[in-house]
Amino acid sequence: MRFRTRLHVNLEYLRENYQQILKLTNNKRVLFMAKADAYGHGAISLISYAHKELGIREFGLATLGEAKRIRDELPDLACDLFVFSDVHLEYQALYDFYLYRRVFPVISNERDLNFLLNRSEFKNFPLCIKFNTGMNRLGFTMDQVELVVNSLKNHGRTNVKHLMSHLGNSSVDINKDRSAVEQIDNFQKIKKYFQDSKIEIEASSIANSGAIEQSIGLDETHVRPGLIMYGPSSMNIDDRAVSRWRGKNISKLETYVINSFHVKKNERVGYGGNLIPEDGIVALLAIGYGDGFSTKNYKPELAYNGLIGNVVGRVNMDMCLVFFSEEKNSIRKLEKDLQAGASFNLWDHDPKNILDLSDRVNSIPYELFCQLTSRVPRVYGTSI
Ligand SMILES: *Cc1c(COP(=O)(O)O)cnc(C)c1O
């Protein structure tokens, strides 16, 4: 565990982001996607706050194990948990979570649907069904709509709890690429087929962050935002201008300078004796691949607070060396800002920071958030 390298999470910004989503979607109900430990921010704290303080009643997880953990650690949470991919209907030992503890598998194939329809324990169990409208990952295909409806009818089912689909291309400007809009049209056809067949749809959703940012897929009861709840836009770099999203990054990744020293051109530092290209200052930061800060991602420039540096050589397990040249930076500012003990933020609450960083290192904010390891404490507050 670290002490001074930490991810600060401002819960007040989560509230602001949620309120902005309500505004952009005309008060659609939010099924908050909190898989992968709430995109690395800590699912227990975020779900607990989102439920108690924001009144969110539905949460999306990827695995039954994630849902189990929420139920085990927050037993009094009166909300629905949806499991989107690893539903594990074969794990009989965990049926109680489905039968009595408000965990719902999202059914996306015939085998799982037949299993639920035919098991006596699941006789009246609410069904959540996902269709593949064009992303081609998970879900019943368009050709299977009739088959699904007939199966439901043959088992005396007259309603579904939540009908879903997921968009494959909503982070691209819809004026350049219409595939998200086509998927939404397909979803409307599926819904109509259900309705014409007298199967009631209690809830439906298709919009993820990119769709909300572009105001599409909002003709449903729910939206399912992930990334924008945490702050950054999910749009691709070239398409961000069309986004209506103006959120705050709920997290700030802070580390500090363990040591810093002047270096001269052609001096060698670190593993492998990396040559320093110009005169400047090297700062040793308390973050390494043991924290989820890897050479692969952080080889290029690091910029923060007006300072521009370059990671020197390989990021180490526990630390990394960053070189700041006197040419690119003011030496006085370097000496002042990089003193041993000084804080250094890899990103802060302005989403531009993490977006710039992820663009520069050819990654995405999703990945930068999720790769932080458990050695980095998550610290929660409403004014940090
Ligand atoms: C992760 C996920 C979302 C949220 O996606 P974002 O791009 O983070 O908004 C919505 N629906 C499903 C099925 C998902 O897996």
Coordinates of C-alpha atoms and ligand atoms in Angstrom, one line a residue:
M1 CA 0.0 0.0 0.0
R2 CA 1.2 3.5 -0.8
F3 CA 0.5 6.6 1.3
R4 CA 1.3 9.5 -0.9
T5 CA 0.6 7.9 -4.3
R6 CA -3.2 7.8 -4.3
L7 CA -6.3 8.2 -6.3
H8 CA -8.4 10.9 -4.8
V9 CA -12.1 10.4 -5.7
N10 CA -14.4 13.4 -5.3
L11 CA -17.9 12.1 -4.8
E12 CA -19.4 15.6 -5.2
Y13 CA -18.3 15.5 -8.8
L14 CA -20.0 12.1 -9.2
R15 CA -23.2 13.9 -8.2
E16 CA -22.6 16.7 -10.7
N17 CA -21.9 14.2 -13.5
Y18 CA -25.1 12.3 -12.6
Q19 CA -27.1 15.5 -12.6
Q20 CA -25.8 16.5 -16.0
I21 CA -26.7 13.0 -17.4
L22 CA -30.3 13.5 -16.1
K23 CA -30.4 16.9 -17.8
L24 CA -28.9 15.6 -21.1
T25 CA -31.3 12.6 -21.2
N26 CA -34.5 14.4 -20.0
N27 CA -34.5 12.5 -16.7
K28 CA -34.1 9.0 -18.0
R29 CA -33.4 6.4 -15.3
V30 CA -29.7 5.7 -15.0
L31 CA -28.4 2.1 -14.8
F32 CA -24.9 3.0 -13.6
M33 CA -22.2 0.8 -15.1
A34 CA -19.8 0.0 -12.2
K35 CA -18.0 -3.1 -13.6
A36 CA -14.3 -3.6 -13.1
D37 CA -14.4 -2.1 -9.6
A38 CA -16.3 0.9 -10.9
Y39 CA -13.7 1.5 -13.6
G40 CA -11.0 1.3 -11.1
H41 CA -12.4 3.8 -8.6
G42 CA -13.7 1.3 -6.1
A43 CA -17.1 -0.2 -6.6
I44 CA -18.1 -0.5 -2.9
S45 CA -17.7 3.2 -2.1
L46 CA -19.1 4.4 -5.4
I47 CA -22.1 2.2 -5.5
S48 CA -22.8 2.9 -1.9
Y49 CA -22.7 6.6 -2.4
A50 CA -24.6 6.5 -5.7
H51 CA -27.4 4.6 -4.0
K52 CA -27.6 6.4 -0.7
E53 CA -26.8 9.9 -1.8
L54 CA -27.9 10.0 -5.4
G55 CA -30.8 7.6 -5.3
I56 CA -29.5 5.4 -8.1
R57 CA -31.2 2.0 -7.9
E58 CA -29.7 0.0 -10.8
F59 CA -26.1 -1.0 -11.3
G60 CA -24.3 -2.8 -14.1
L61 CA -21.5 -5.3 -13.5
A62 CA -19.7 -7.7 -15.8
T63 CA -19.5 -10.8 -13.6
L64 CA -21.5 -12.7 -11.0
G65 CA -18.4 -12.5 -8.8
E66 CA -18.6 -8.7 -8.9
A67 CA -22.3 -8.8 -8.0
K68 CA -21.6 -11.3 -5.2
R69 CA -19.0 -9.0 -3.7
I70 CA -21.4 -6.0 -3.7
R71 CA -24.1 -8.1 -2.0
D72 CA -21.6 -9.5 0.6
E73 CA -20.1 -6.2 1.5
L74 CA -23.3 -4.0 1.2
P75 CA -26.0 -6.4 2.3
D76 CA -28.6 -3.7 2.9
L77 CA -28.4 -2.1 -0.5
A78 CA -31.9 -2.1 -1.9
C79 CA -31.1 -2.0 -5.6
D80 CA -30.9 -4.2 -8.7
L81 CA -27.6 -5.5 -9.8
F82 CA -27.3 -6.6 -13.5
V83 CA -24.6 -9.1 -14.6
F84 CA -23.7 -8.5 -18.2
S85 CA -21.3 -11.1 -19.4
D86 CA -20.2 -13.8 -16.9
V87 CA -23.6 -14.9 -15.8
H88 CA -22.6 -18.4 -14.7
L89 CA -26.0 -20.0 -14.7
E90 CA -24.2 -23.3 -14.1
Y91 CA -23.0 -22.3 -10.6
Q92 CA -25.9 -23.7 -8.6
A93 CA -24.1 -22.8 -5.4
L94 CA -24.7 -19.2 -6.3
Y95 CA -28.3 -19.3 -7.3
D96 CA -29.4 -17.5 -4.1
F97 CA -27.9 -14.3 -5.5
Y98 CA -30.2 -14.6 -8.5
L99 CA -33.3 -15.9 -6.7
Y100 CA -33.3 -13.9 -3.5
R101 CA -30.8 -11.1 -3.7
R102 CA -31.8 -8.9 -6.6
V103 CA -29.0 -10.0 -9.0
F104 CA -30.2 -10.4 -12.6
P105 CA -28.3 -12.2 -15.4
V106 CA -28.5 -10.4 -18.7
I107 CA -29.4 -13.3 -21.0
S108 CA -27.8 -13.1 -24.4
N109 CA -27.9 -16.6 -25.8
E110 CA -30.4 -19.5 -26.4
R111 CA -28.7 -21.9 -24.0
D112 CA -29.1 -19.5 -21.0
L113 CA -32.6 -18.5 -22.0
N114 CA -33.7 -22.1 -22.2
F115 CA -32.1 -22.9 -19.0
L116 CA -33.9 -20.1 -17.2
L117 CA -37.2 -20.9 -18.8
N118 CA -37.1 -24.6 -18.0
R119 CA -35.7 -24.7 -14.4
S120 CA -38.5 -24.8 -11.9
E121 CA -36.6 -22.5 -9.4
F122 CA -36.6 -19.8 -12.1
K123 CA -40.3 -20.2 -13.0
N124 CA -41.3 -16.6 -12.4
F125 CA -37.8 -15.1 -12.5
P126 CA -37.7 -11.7 -14.2
L127 CA -35.9 -11.8 -17.5
C128 CA -33.4 -9.4 -18.9
I129 CA -32.6 -10.0 -22.5
K130 CA -29.9 -8.5 -24.7
F131 CA -29.9 -8.3 -28.5
N132 CA -27.0 -7.8 -30.8
T133 CA -28.2 -5.0 -33.1
G134 CA -25.0 -4.8 -35.0
M135 CA -22.0 -4.6 -32.6
N136 CA -21.5 -8.4 -33.0
R137 CA -20.2 -9.2 -29.6
L138 CA -22.9 -10.5 -27.2
G139 CA -26.6 -10.9 -27.6
F140 CA -29.3 -12.6 -29.6
T141 CA -29.1 -11.8 -33.3
M142 CA -31.8 -10.0 -35.3
D143 CA -32.7 -13.3 -36.8
Q144 CA -33.5 -14.8 -33.4
V145 CA -36.2 -12.2 -32.4
E146 CA -39.0 -14.6 -33.4
L147 CA -37.4 -17.5 -31.7
V148 CA -37.0 -15.6 -28.4
V149 CA -40.5 -14.3 -28.5
N150 CA -41.9 -17.8 -29.2
S151 CA -39.8 -19.4 -26.4
L152 CA -41.2 -16.8 -24.0
K153 CA -44.8 -17.4 -25.2
N154 CA -44.4 -21.2 -25.0
H155 CA -43.4 -20.8 -21.4
G156 CA -46.3 -18.6 -20.5
R157 CA -44.1 -15.5 -20.2
T158 CA -45.8 -12.2 -21.1
N159 CA -43.2 -9.7 -20.1
V160 CA -39.5 -8.9 -19.9
K161 CA -37.9 -6.9 -17.1
H162 CA -35.3 -5.1 -19.2
L163 CA -34.6 -5.4 -22.9
M164 CA -31.2 -4.2 -23.9
S165 CA -28.7 -3.7 -26.7
H166 CA -25.2 -2.2 -26.8
L167 CA -23.6 0.2 -29.3
G168 CA -20.3 -0.6 -31.0
N169 CA -19.6 2.8 -32.5
S170 CA -21.1 5.6 -30.4
S171 CA -17.7 7.2 -29.7
V172 CA -17.6 8.3 -33.4
D173 CA -19.5 11.3 -34.7
I174 CA -22.8 10.0 -36.0
N175 CA -22.6 12.3 -38.9
K176 CA -19.4 10.5 -40.1
D177 CA -20.5 7.0 -39.3
R178 CA -24.2 6.0 -39.1
S179 CA -23.7 2.6 -37.6
A180 CA -24.9 3.6 -34.1
V181 CA -28.0 5.1 -35.5
E182 CA -28.7 1.9 -37.5
Q183 CA -28.3 -0.1 -34.4
I184 CA -30.8 2.0 -32.6
D185 CA -33.2 1.6 -35.5
N186 CA -32.8 -2.2 -35.3
F187 CA -33.5 -2.0 -31.6
Q188 CA -36.8 -0.2 -32.3
K189 CA -37.8 -3.0 -34.7
I190 CA -37.1 -5.6 -32.0
K191 CA -39.1 -3.7 -29.4
K192 CA -42.0 -3.4 -31.9
Y193 CA -41.9 -7.1 -32.6
F194 CA -42.2 -7.8 -28.8
Q195 CA -45.0 -5.4 -28.4
D196 CA -46.9 -6.7 -31.4
S197 CA -46.5 -10.2 -29.9
K198 CA -48.1 -8.9 -26.6
I199 CA -44.9 -9.3 -24.7
E200 CA -44.6 -6.3 -22.3
I201 CA -41.3 -4.6 -22.0
E202 CA -41.0 -3.1 -18.5
A203 CA -37.7 -1.3 -19.2
S204 CA -35.3 -0.9 -22.1
S205 CA -31.9 0.7 -22.7
I206 CA -29.3 1.1 -25.4
A207 CA -27.4 4.4 -24.7
N208 CA -23.9 4.2 -23.3
S209 CA -21.7 7.3 -22.7
G210 CA -21.1 8.1 -26.4
A211 CA -24.8 7.9 -27.2
I212 CA -25.7 10.2 -24.3
E213 CA -22.9 12.6 -25.4
Q214 CA -24.5 12.7 -28.9
S215 CA -28.2 12.6 -27.7
I216 CA -29.1 9.4 -29.4
G217 CA -30.7 6.2 -28.1
L218 CA -32.7 8.2 -25.6
D219 CA -36.2 6.8 -26.5
E220 CA -35.9 4.2 -23.8
T221 CA -36.8 4.1 -20.1
H222 CA -33.1 3.9 -19.1
V223 CA -29.6 4.9 -20.1
R224 CA -26.4 3.0 -19.2
P225 CA -23.5 5.4 -18.7
G226 CA -20.1 4.2 -17.6
L227 CA -17.2 6.5 -18.5
I228 CA -19.0 9.9 -18.3
M229 CA -20.2 9.2 -14.8
Y230 CA -16.5 9.1 -13.9
G231 CA -15.8 12.3 -15.9
P232 CA -14.1 12.0 -19.2
S233 CA -15.8 12.1 -22.6
S234 CA -15.8 8.7 -24.3
M235 CA -15.6 10.2 -27.8
N236 CA -12.6 9.6 -30.0
I237 CA -10.1 12.4 -30.1
D238 CA -11.3 13.6 -33.6
D239 CA -14.9 13.6 -32.6
R240 CA -15.0 15.3 -29.2
A241 CA -16.1 18.6 -30.6
V242 CA -19.6 17.2 -31.2
S243 CA -20.0 15.9 -27.7
R244 CA -22.4 17.8 -25.4
W245 CA -20.6 16.4 -22.3
R246 CA -19.0 18.8 -19.9
G247 CA -18.3 16.7 -16.8
K248 CA -15.6 16.8 -14.2
N249 CA -13.1 14.0 -13.7
I250 CA -14.0 12.5 -10.3
S251 CA -10.5 11.3 -9.7
K252 CA -7.1 12.9 -9.3
L253 CA -4.0 10.6 -9.4
E254 CA -1.4 12.1 -7.1
T255 CA 2.1 10.9 -6.6
Y256 CA 5.2 12.8 -5.3
V257 CA 8.8 13.4 -5.9
I258 CA 11.0 11.1 -3.8
N259 CA 14.2 12.6 -5.0
S260 CA 15.4 15.0 -7.7
F261 CA 18.7 16.1 -9.0
H262 CA 20.5 18.1 -11.7
V263 CA 21.8 16.2 -14.7
K264 CA 24.1 17.2 -17.5
K265 CA 24.0 16.2 -21.1
N266 CA 25.3 12.6 -21.7
E267 CA 25.1 11.6 -18.0
R268 CA 23.6 8.1 -17.5
V269 CA 20.7 7.4 -15.2
G270 CA 18.6 4.4 -14.1
Y271 CA 18.5 0.7 -15.2
G272 CA 20.4 0.3 -18.4
G273 CA 22.3 3.6 -18.1
N274 CA 20.0 5.8 -20.1
L275 CA 21.7 8.8 -21.7
I276 CA 20.4 12.2 -20.7
P277 CA 20.0 14.2 -24.0
E278 CA 20.4 17.8 -22.5
D279 CA 21.0 19.5 -19.2
G280 CA 18.1 19.5 -16.9
I281 CA 16.5 17.9 -13.8
V282 CA 15.5 14.3 -13.1
A283 CA 12.7 13.6 -10.7
L284 CA 12.1 10.3 -9.2
L285 CA 8.3 9.7 -8.9
A286 CA 6.7 7.3 -6.5
I287 CA 4.8 5.3 -9.1
G288 CA 5.7 2.3 -11.1
Y289 CA 4.3 -0.7 -12.9
G290 CA 3.5 -2.2 -9.5
D291 CA 0.9 0.6 -9.4
G292 CA -0.4 0.1 -12.9
F293 CA 1.9 2.8 -14.4
S294 CA 3.7 0.9 -17.2
T295 CA 6.5 1.5 -19.5
K296 CA 4.3 0.6 -22.4
N297 CA 1.9 3.4 -21.7
Y298 CA 4.1 6.1 -20.2
K299 CA 7.2 6.1 -22.4
P300 CA 6.3 9.4 -24.0
E301 CA 5.9 12.8 -22.5
L302 CA 4.4 13.5 -19.2
A303 CA 2.9 16.9 -18.7
Y304 CA 1.5 18.5 -15.6
N305 CA 1.1 21.9 -14.2
G306 CA 3.1 23.6 -17.0
L307 CA 6.0 21.1 -16.7
I308 CA 6.9 18.9 -19.6
G309 CA 9.1 15.8 -19.0
N310 CA 10.0 12.5 -20.5
V311 CA 10.1 9.1 -18.7
V312 CA 13.7 8.0 -18.7
G313 CA 14.2 4.3 -19.8
R314 CA 11.9 1.7 -18.4
V315 CA 9.3 2.5 -15.7
N316 CA 10.5 0.5 -12.6
M317 CA 8.3 -1.6 -10.4
D318 CA 8.0 1.1 -7.7
M319 CA 9.3 4.3 -9.2
C320 CA 10.0 6.1 -12.4
L321 CA 12.6 8.6 -13.5
V322 CA 11.3 11.6 -15.4
F323 CA 13.7 14.0 -17.2
F324 CA 12.8 17.7 -17.5
S325 CA 15.0 19.6 -19.8
E326 CA 16.1 23.2 -19.1
E327 CA 15.3 24.0 -22.7
K328 CA 11.6 23.0 -22.5
N329 CA 11.1 24.3 -18.9
S330 CA 12.1 27.2 -16.8
I331 CA 14.9 26.0 -14.5
R332 CA 13.5 28.0 -11.6
K333 CA 10.1 26.4 -11.9
L334 CA 11.8 23.0 -12.1
E335 CA 13.8 23.6 -9.0
K336 CA 10.8 24.8 -7.1
D337 CA 8.1 22.4 -8.3
L338 CA 10.2 19.2 -8.3
Q339 CA 11.8 19.5 -4.8
A340 CA 11.9 16.2 -2.9
G341 CA 8.5 15.8 -1.3
A342 CA 6.6 17.9 -3.9
S343 CA 3.3 16.5 -5.1
F344 CA 3.0 15.6 -8.8
N345 CA -0.4 14.8 -10.3
L346 CA -0.5 12.5 -13.3
W347 CA -4.1 13.7 -13.8
D348 CA -6.6 15.9 -12.0
H349 CA -10.2 16.8 -12.0
D350 CA -10.1 18.6 -15.3
P351 CA -10.9 15.8 -17.8
K352 CA -8.7 17.4 -20.4
N353 CA -5.7 16.1 -18.4
I354 CA -6.5 12.4 -18.5
L355 CA -7.8 12.7 -22.1
D356 CA -4.5 14.4 -23.1
L357 CA -2.5 11.8 -21.3
S358 CA -4.4 8.9 -22.9
D359 CA -4.2 10.5 -26.3
R360 CA -0.5 11.0 -25.9
V361 CA 0.2 7.4 -24.9
N362 CA -2.2 6.0 -27.4
S363 CA -4.5 4.6 -24.8
I364 CA -8.0 5.4 -23.5
P365 CA -9.2 6.7 -20.1
Y366 CA -11.0 3.4 -19.5
E367 CA -7.7 1.6 -19.6
L368 CA -5.8 4.2 -17.5
F369 CA -8.4 4.0 -14.8
C370 CA -8.7 0.2 -14.8
Q371 CA -5.0 -0.6 -14.8
L372 CA -4.3 1.1 -11.4
T373 CA -3.5 -1.7 -9.0
S374 CA -4.6 -2.1 -5.4
R375 CA -1.3 -0.7 -4.1
V376 CA -2.7 2.8 -4.9
P377 CA -5.2 3.6 -2.2
R378 CA -8.5 5.1 -3.3
V379 CA -9.4 8.1 -1.0
Y380 CA -12.9 9.4 -1.0
G381 CA -14.2 12.9 -0.1
T382 CA -16.5 15.6 -1.3
S383 CA -13.9 18.4 -1.5
I384 CA -10.7 16.9 -2.8
Ligands
LIG1 C1 -19.6 -1.0 -20.2 C2 -20.9 -1.0 -20.7 C3 -21.7 0.2 -20.8 C4 -21.1 1.6 -20.5 O1 -20.2 2.0 -21.5 P1 -19.5 3.4 -21.4 O2 -18.8 3.6 -22.7 O3 -18.5 3.4 -20.3 O4 -20.5 4.4 -21.1 C5 -23.0 0.1 -21.2 N1 -23.5 -1.1 -21.5 C6 -22.8 -2.2 -21.5 C7 -23.5 -3.5 -21.9 C8 -21.5 -2.2 -21.1 O5 -20.8 -3.3 -21.1

